[in-house]
Amino acid sequence: MAQIMLWEAIQRAHDEEMARDPLVICMGEDIGVAGGTYKATKGLYEKYGPLRVMDTPISEGGFTGLAIGASFLGVRPVVEIMSVNFAWLAMDQMFNSAAKIRYMSGGQLEAPCVFRSAGGAAHQLGAQHSARMEKVFMGIAGLRVVTPSNPKQAYGLLKSAIRSNDPVFINEHELMYNMKGEVPDSEYFHPLEGSDIARSGTDVTLFGYNISVHWCLKAAEILDKQYGISAEVIDLYSLSPLDRAGIKQSVSKTHRAVIAEEDEAPVGVGAEIIAIINEECFFELDAAPVRVHSALVPQPYNHTLEKAAIPDHEDVVKAVLKLFGKA
Amino acid sequence: MKIEDKKRVLREMVLHRRFEERCYQAYIERKIGGFLHLYPGQEACCNGVMEAARPGHDYVITGYRDHVHAIKCGSDPKEVMAELYGKETGSSKGRGGSMHIFDAAHRFMGGYALVGGPFPLAAGIAKAIQLKGGDEIAICFLGDAANNQGVFHETLNMAALWNLPVLFVCENNRYGIGTSIERSTAVVHQHKRVAAYNIEASECDGQDVEVVYEHARKAVDHVRSGKGPYFLELMTYRYRGHSMSDSRGYRTREEEELWKQRDPIFILRDRLIAAGELTMEAYEALEKETDAYIENEVIKFSEESPEPRVEDLEKYVLADRASQQQWLTGQAA
């Protein structure tokens, strides 16, 4: 098993799928000749040429729609939206065309498209380049939403997303492309549904996805070493559908839940998970579930303000201690 | 156009007209719900273009005024009407409705209800054709008002840039819902807007099906021969309102009457009569036969067809699970 960076994992998934199937193509701004803003398509232009690795004009609505139209005929496009903030411009096509086509055609057409996009607050990118928008995508019928927390997931989720006959939105994080991790040497398909137990525990469940899985893991370490609290960490790599059974199972064991998200409340991932806990295992709870989330502000540029707007592992620790009456 | 083709096209246009008028009646009777956008007045556009193309072979996509385009591509009028009735036997199994007729078997890629939305989808279909190497073309029928959306320009740019085999047909009926083109658009003649993208474009009378056919032949040949996209503008008029909720208060009855003097069906009918190929009696008989067919077969089928089952409410949201096992679970089936 090799240690590779997350961008390399994404690049490898593209490369394997494009080598296998001539109808797998990729497109986006600067992904070809320039090699990709995050290097996720590095070397593919040279290998597969301009017909299959398409440097697009800066027209998110247009090229996303174009990818969807091509997918109606069995082409499997992987669309890179450079920043999730720009996905607003493509959402009309993603939601009104890709997500609805199977239903409104009575099952005649489908849109096996993959939309990859980098979201999240990086370093002082300001209000229009720091969005977390998973909550918008996960409310759309007909669209799958997955989000990798490590290179293995990034590789395996993209492989499965390309093979899937449904449109899949992959929510990546700007700060995670250089993260290193183990990826199997042989071909691997990560499930598009479900959740992973990233760390086993007995006293409280910490739910995270993408970058917040790492806050949860760090918090669990601190809780264990400094406070003797055993935290279980659930990695919700699938945001749509959410893993109801996995959420129920863990909370039924630990009886307490904290959800960590970089998204803002209200109307975030945490709200949805708490609703599921209420529906599935309310009487198992020993305390009201808590969510840790960003402040509801357009992302500030100033470094101190930015840090104040975004939670981290310390906020997760504080939330858990509060649950146990220790803070 | 050969004489047999003219006679056939006349029959088809009469079917298209009477079908739409029957939809109007069914809507008044509340057999059809939702929105209903009717095509009378514009029949020469779809017919002229598709006579020059290959229905069922070329891919066609359009907006919400889509019944006639589907039928022209080869859809059974019974299935189109059953869709409007919301029945399980409808084109889209009752899930789509008037604005979302689909017929993949006849390569009718659907009606869409976001104005301008089909532009990039059409270019994408053309991109798929380009990748697969077929001789099909993509044909995108939309109205003039769609050209004020951003994706119109984005799509023209990409279609020209990548030399995609797509024919854009602009049915310029002069109104975007209830706002006239003069009041919404700085340039009335839409083909002039396309020149900026180095795309071949032309404009012609959209009421005379033979004129449309001649222009469309040139356009279709251009696209099919690999010369890239083409934009064909057809000057036309819709007799009815934008949809059924439109009382046409934004235009005069005199204007409507003026356009009805150039009715696409009557132009062809009178030409055939003048040539001694048709009599008025035969034409009137054709109308009656068409009405009888619509009543006895199309409406009967739609009335008698079953509703979708409530148990199937969530069917077609996502792909059938069994076929997706490996990607959903990570385990081979």
mmCIF file with all atom_site columns, N, CA, C and O in Angstrom, chain A residues 1 4 20 30 36 78 80 88 100-101 111 120 153 161 164 178 185 225 255 272 280 300 304 306-307:
data_model
loop_
_atom_site.group_PDB
_atom_site.id
_atom_site.type_symbol
_atom_site.label_atom_id
_atom_site.label_alt_id
_atom_site.label_comp_id
_atom_site.label_asym_id
_atom_site.label_entity_id
_atom_site.label_seq_id
_atom_site.pdbx_PDB_ins_code
_atom_site.Cartn_x
_atom_site.Cartn_y
_atom_site.Cartn_z
_atom_site.occupancy
_atom_site.B_iso_or_equiv
_atom_site.pdbx_formal_charge
_atom_site.auth_seq_id
_atom_site.auth_comp_id
_atom_site.auth_asym_id
_atom_site.auth_atom_id
_atom_site.pdbx_PDB_model_num
ATOM 1   N N  . MET A 1 1   ? 0.838   -1.196 0.000   1.00 0.00 ? 1   MET A N  1
ATOM 2   C CA . MET A 1 1   ? 0.000   0.000  0.000   1.00 0.00 ? 1   MET A CA 1
ATOM 3   C C  . MET A 1 1   ? 0.878   1.254  0.000   1.00 0.00 ? 1   MET A C  1
ATOM 4   O O  . MET A 1 1   ? 1.753   1.383  0.843   1.00 0.00 ? 1   MET A O  1
ATOM 5   N N  . ILE A 1 4   ? 0.274   8.175  -0.654  1.00 0.00 ? 4   ILE A N  1
ATOM 6   C CA . ILE A 1 4   ? 0.257   9.223  -1.677  1.00 0.00 ? 4   ILE A CA 1
ATOM 7   C C  . ILE A 1 4   ? -0.582  10.396 -1.199  1.00 0.00 ? 4   ILE A C  1
ATOM 8   O O  . ILE A 1 4   ? -1.326  10.289 -0.228  1.00 0.00 ? 4   ILE A O  1
ATOM 9   N N  . ARG A 1 20  ? -9.475  2.841  -19.115 1.00 0.00 ? 20  ARG A N  1
ATOM 10  C CA . ARG A 1 20  ? -10.392 1.706  -19.269 1.00 0.00 ? 20  ARG A CA 1
ATOM 11  C C  . ARG A 1 20  ? -11.503 1.989  -20.275 1.00 0.00 ? 20  ARG A C  1
ATOM 12  O O  . ARG A 1 20  ? -11.878 1.142  -21.075 1.00 0.00 ? 20  ARG A O  1
ATOM 13  N N  . ASP A 1 30  ? -8.749  25.175 -16.652 1.00 0.00 ? 30  ASP A N  1
ATOM 14  C CA . ASP A 1 30  ? -7.306  24.968 -16.423 1.00 0.00 ? 30  ASP A CA 1
ATOM 15  C C  . ASP A 1 30  ? -6.915  23.531 -16.078 1.00 0.00 ? 30  ASP A C  1
ATOM 16  O O  . ASP A 1 30  ? -5.852  23.299 -15.516 1.00 0.00 ? 30  ASP A O  1
ATOM 17  N N  . GLY A 1 36  ? -4.251  21.612 -13.986 1.00 0.00 ? 36  GLY A N  1
ATOM 18  C CA . GLY A 1 36  ? -5.226  21.612 -12.896 1.00 0.00 ? 36  GLY A CA 1
ATOM 19  C C  . GLY A 1 36  ? -4.774  22.447 -11.713 1.00 0.00 ? 36  GLY A C  1
ATOM 20  O O  . GLY A 1 36  ? -3.635  22.342 -11.280 1.00 0.00 ? 36  GLY A O  1
ATOM 21  N N  . VAL A 1 78  ? -16.287 13.820 -15.972 1.00 0.00 ? 78  VAL A N  1
ATOM 22  C CA . VAL A 1 78  ? -15.922 14.263 -14.623 1.00 0.00 ? 78  VAL A CA 1
ATOM 23  C C  . VAL A 1 78  ? -15.656 15.756 -14.750 1.00 0.00 ? 78  VAL A C  1
ATOM 24  O O  . VAL A 1 78  ? -14.720 16.176 -15.435 1.00 0.00 ? 78  VAL A O  1
ATOM 25  N N  . GLU A 1 80  ? -14.704 19.305 -13.197 1.00 0.00 ? 80  GLU A N  1
ATOM 26  C CA . GLU A 1 80  ? -14.097 19.983 -12.047 1.00 0.00 ? 80  GLU A CA 1
ATOM 27  C C  . GLU A 1 80  ? -14.598 21.417 -12.005 1.00 0.00 ? 80  GLU A C  1
ATOM 28  O O  . GLU A 1 80  ? -14.401 22.180 -12.947 1.00 0.00 ? 80  GLU A O  1
ATOM 29  N N  . TRP A 1 88  ? -22.525 27.708 -7.763  1.00 0.00 ? 88  TRP A N  1
ATOM 30  C CA . TRP A 1 88  ? -23.844 28.364 -7.842  1.00 0.00 ? 88  TRP A CA 1
ATOM 31  C C  . TRP A 1 88  ? -24.231 28.575 -9.299  1.00 0.00 ? 88  TRP A C  1
ATOM 32  O O  . TRP A 1 88  ? -25.391 28.470 -9.665  1.00 0.00 ? 88  TRP A O  1
ATOM 33  N N  . LYS A 1 100 ? -32.793 15.648 -12.114 1.00 0.00 ? 100 LYS A N  1
ATOM 34  C CA . LYS A 1 100 ? -34.208 15.361 -12.378 1.00 0.00 ? 100 LYS A CA 1
ATOM 35  C C  . LYS A 1 100 ? -34.466 14.534 -13.624 1.00 0.00 ? 100 LYS A C  1
ATOM 36  O O  . LYS A 1 100 ? -35.591 14.102 -13.864 1.00 0.00 ? 100 LYS A O  1
ATOM 37  N N  . ILE A 1 101 ? -33.418 14.343 -14.449 1.00 0.00 ? 101 ILE A N  1
ATOM 38  C CA . ILE A 1 101 ? -33.673 13.789 -15.783 1.00 0.00 ? 101 ILE A CA 1
ATOM 39  C C  . ILE A 1 101 ? -34.267 12.381 -15.724 1.00 0.00 ? 101 ILE A C  1
ATOM 40  O O  . ILE A 1 101 ? -35.177 12.048 -16.483 1.00 0.00 ? 101 ILE A O  1
ATOM 41  N N  . ALA A 1 111 ? -28.184 10.665 -16.165 1.00 0.00 ? 111 ALA A N  1
ATOM 42  C CA . ALA A 1 111 ? -27.038 11.576 -16.281 1.00 0.00 ? 111 ALA A CA 1
ATOM 43  C C  . ALA A 1 111 ? -25.894 11.068 -15.405 1.00 0.00 ? 111 ALA A C  1
ATOM 44  O O  . ALA A 1 111 ? -25.716 11.512 -14.278 1.00 0.00 ? 111 ALA A O  1
ATOM 45  N N  . GLY A 1 120 ? -14.760 24.887 1.171   1.00 0.00 ? 120 GLY A N  1
ATOM 46  C CA . GLY A 1 120 ? -14.163 25.088 2.482   1.00 0.00 ? 120 GLY A CA 1
ATOM 47  C C  . GLY A 1 120 ? -13.329 26.333 2.564   1.00 0.00 ? 120 GLY A C  1
ATOM 48  O O  . GLY A 1 120 ? -12.876 26.877 1.555   1.00 0.00 ? 120 GLY A O  1
ATOM 49  N N  . GLN A 1 153 ? -10.266 7.398  0.392   1.00 0.00 ? 153 GLN A N  1
ATOM 50  C CA . GLN A 1 153 ? -11.649 7.726  0.034   1.00 0.00 ? 153 GLN A CA 1
ATOM 51  C C  . GLN A 1 153 ? -11.701 8.550  -1.253  1.00 0.00 ? 153 GLN A C  1
ATOM 52  O O  . GLN A 1 153 ? -12.563 8.334  -2.115  1.00 0.00 ? 153 GLN A O  1
ATOM 53  N N  . ALA A 1 161 ? -17.946 6.782  -8.227  1.00 0.00 ? 161 ALA A N  1
ATOM 54  C CA . ALA A 1 161 ? -18.809 7.831  -8.771  1.00 0.00 ? 161 ALA A CA 1
ATOM 55  C C  . ALA A 1 161 ? -18.821 7.785  -10.305 1.00 0.00 ? 161 ALA A C  1
ATOM 56  O O  . ALA A 1 161 ? -19.863 7.956  -10.941 1.00 0.00 ? 161 ALA A O  1
ATOM 57  N N  . SER A 1 164 ? -20.937 4.838  -11.323 1.00 0.00 ? 164 SER A N  1
ATOM 58  C CA . SER A 1 164 ? -22.352 4.938  -10.944 1.00 0.00 ? 164 SER A CA 1
ATOM 59  C C  . SER A 1 164 ? -23.175 5.546  -12.081 1.00 0.00 ? 164 SER A C  1
ATOM 60  O O  . SER A 1 164 ? -22.714 6.418  -12.805 1.00 0.00 ? 164 SER A O  1
ATOM 61  N N  . ASN A 1 178 ? -2.995  18.147 -0.336  1.00 0.00 ? 178 ASN A N  1
ATOM 62  C CA . ASN A 1 178 ? -1.637  17.660 -0.091  1.00 0.00 ? 178 ASN A CA 1
ATOM 63  C C  . ASN A 1 178 ? -1.548  16.695 1.092   1.00 0.00 ? 178 ASN A C  1
ATOM 64  O O  . ASN A 1 178 ? -0.459  16.294 1.490   1.00 0.00 ? 178 ASN A O  1
ATOM 65  N N  . ASP A 1 185 ? -2.827  -0.493 -3.532  1.00 0.00 ? 185 ASP A N  1
ATOM 66  C CA . ASP A 1 185 ? -2.153  -0.552 -4.835  1.00 0.00 ? 185 ASP A CA 1
ATOM 67  C C  . ASP A 1 185 ? -3.075  -1.116 -5.907  1.00 0.00 ? 185 ASP A C  1
ATOM 68  O O  . ASP A 1 185 ? -3.009  -0.741 -7.066  1.00 0.00 ? 185 ASP A O  1
ATOM 69  N N  . LYS A 1 225 ? -7.038  11.113 26.472  1.00 0.00 ? 225 LYS A N  1
ATOM 70  C CA . LYS A 1 225 ? -5.831  11.288 27.280  1.00 0.00 ? 225 LYS A CA 1
ATOM 71  C C  . LYS A 1 225 ? -6.050  12.199 28.477  1.00 0.00 ? 225 LYS A C  1
ATOM 72  O O  . LYS A 1 225 ? -5.557  11.939 29.569  1.00 0.00 ? 225 LYS A O  1
ATOM 73  N N  . HIS A 1 255 ? -24.914 6.897  23.411  1.00 0.00 ? 255 HIS A N  1
ATOM 74  C CA . HIS A 1 255 ? -25.988 7.698  24.021  1.00 0.00 ? 255 HIS A CA 1
ATOM 75  C C  . HIS A 1 255 ? -25.736 9.209  24.009  1.00 0.00 ? 255 HIS A C  1
ATOM 76  O O  . HIS A 1 255 ? -26.483 9.961  24.624  1.00 0.00 ? 255 HIS A O  1
ATOM 77  N N  . GLU A 1 272 ? -29.556 18.080 10.164  1.00 0.00 ? 272 GLU A N  1
ATOM 78  C CA . GLU A 1 272 ? -30.123 16.879 9.553   1.00 0.00 ? 272 GLU A CA 1
ATOM 79  C C  . GLU A 1 272 ? -29.791 15.639 10.383  1.00 0.00 ? 272 GLU A C  1
ATOM 80  O O  . GLU A 1 272 ? -30.633 14.754 10.568  1.00 0.00 ? 272 GLU A O  1
ATOM 81  N N  . GLU A 1 280 ? -34.653 8.192  14.871  1.00 0.00 ? 280 GLU A N  1
ATOM 82  C CA . GLU A 1 280 ? -34.217 6.794  14.963  1.00 0.00 ? 280 GLU A CA 1
ATOM 83  C C  . GLU A 1 280 ? -33.966 6.310  16.392  1.00 0.00 ? 280 GLU A C  1
ATOM 84  O O  . GLU A 1 280 ? -34.137 5.134  16.669  1.00 0.00 ? 280 GLU A O  1
ATOM 85  N N  . PRO A 1 300 ? -14.911 36.228 6.590   1.00 0.00 ? 300 PRO A N  1
ATOM 86  C CA . PRO A 1 300 ? -14.101 37.449 6.649   1.00 0.00 ? 300 PRO A CA 1
ATOM 87  C C  . PRO A 1 300 ? -12.688 37.220 6.099   1.00 0.00 ? 300 PRO A C  1
ATOM 88  O O  . PRO A 1 300 ? -12.162 36.105 6.190   1.00 0.00 ? 300 PRO A O  1
ATOM 89  N N  . THR A 1 304 ? -7.665  36.890 11.954  1.00 0.00 ? 304 THR A N  1
ATOM 90  C CA . THR A 1 304 ? -8.218  36.637 13.284  1.00 0.00 ? 304 THR A CA 1
ATOM 91  C C  . THR A 1 304 ? -9.725  36.392 13.208  1.00 0.00 ? 304 THR A C  1
ATOM 92  O O  . THR A 1 304 ? -10.256 35.481 13.847  1.00 0.00 ? 304 THR A O  1
ATOM 93  N N  . GLU A 1 306 ? -11.315 35.364 10.569  1.00 0.00 ? 306 GLU A N  1
ATOM 94  C CA . GLU A 1 306 ? -11.549 34.103 9.869   1.00 0.00 ? 306 GLU A CA 1
ATOM 95  C C  . GLU A 1 306 ? -11.446 32.934 10.840  1.00 0.00 ? 306 GLU A C  1
ATOM 96  O O  . GLU A 1 306 ? -12.280 32.025 10.845  1.00 0.00 ? 306 GLU A O  1
ATOM 97  N N  . LYS A 1 307 ? -10.421 32.954 11.662  1.00 0.00 ? 307 LYS A N  1
ATOM 98  C CA . LYS A 1 307 ? -10.207 31.880 12.626  1.00 0.00 ? 307 LYS A CA 1
ATOM 99  C C  . LYS A 1 307 ? -11.396 31.793 13.592  1.00 0.00 ? 307 LYS A C  1
ATOM 100 O O  . LYS A 1 307 ? -11.833 30.704 13.967  1.00 0.00 ? 307 LYS A O  1
#
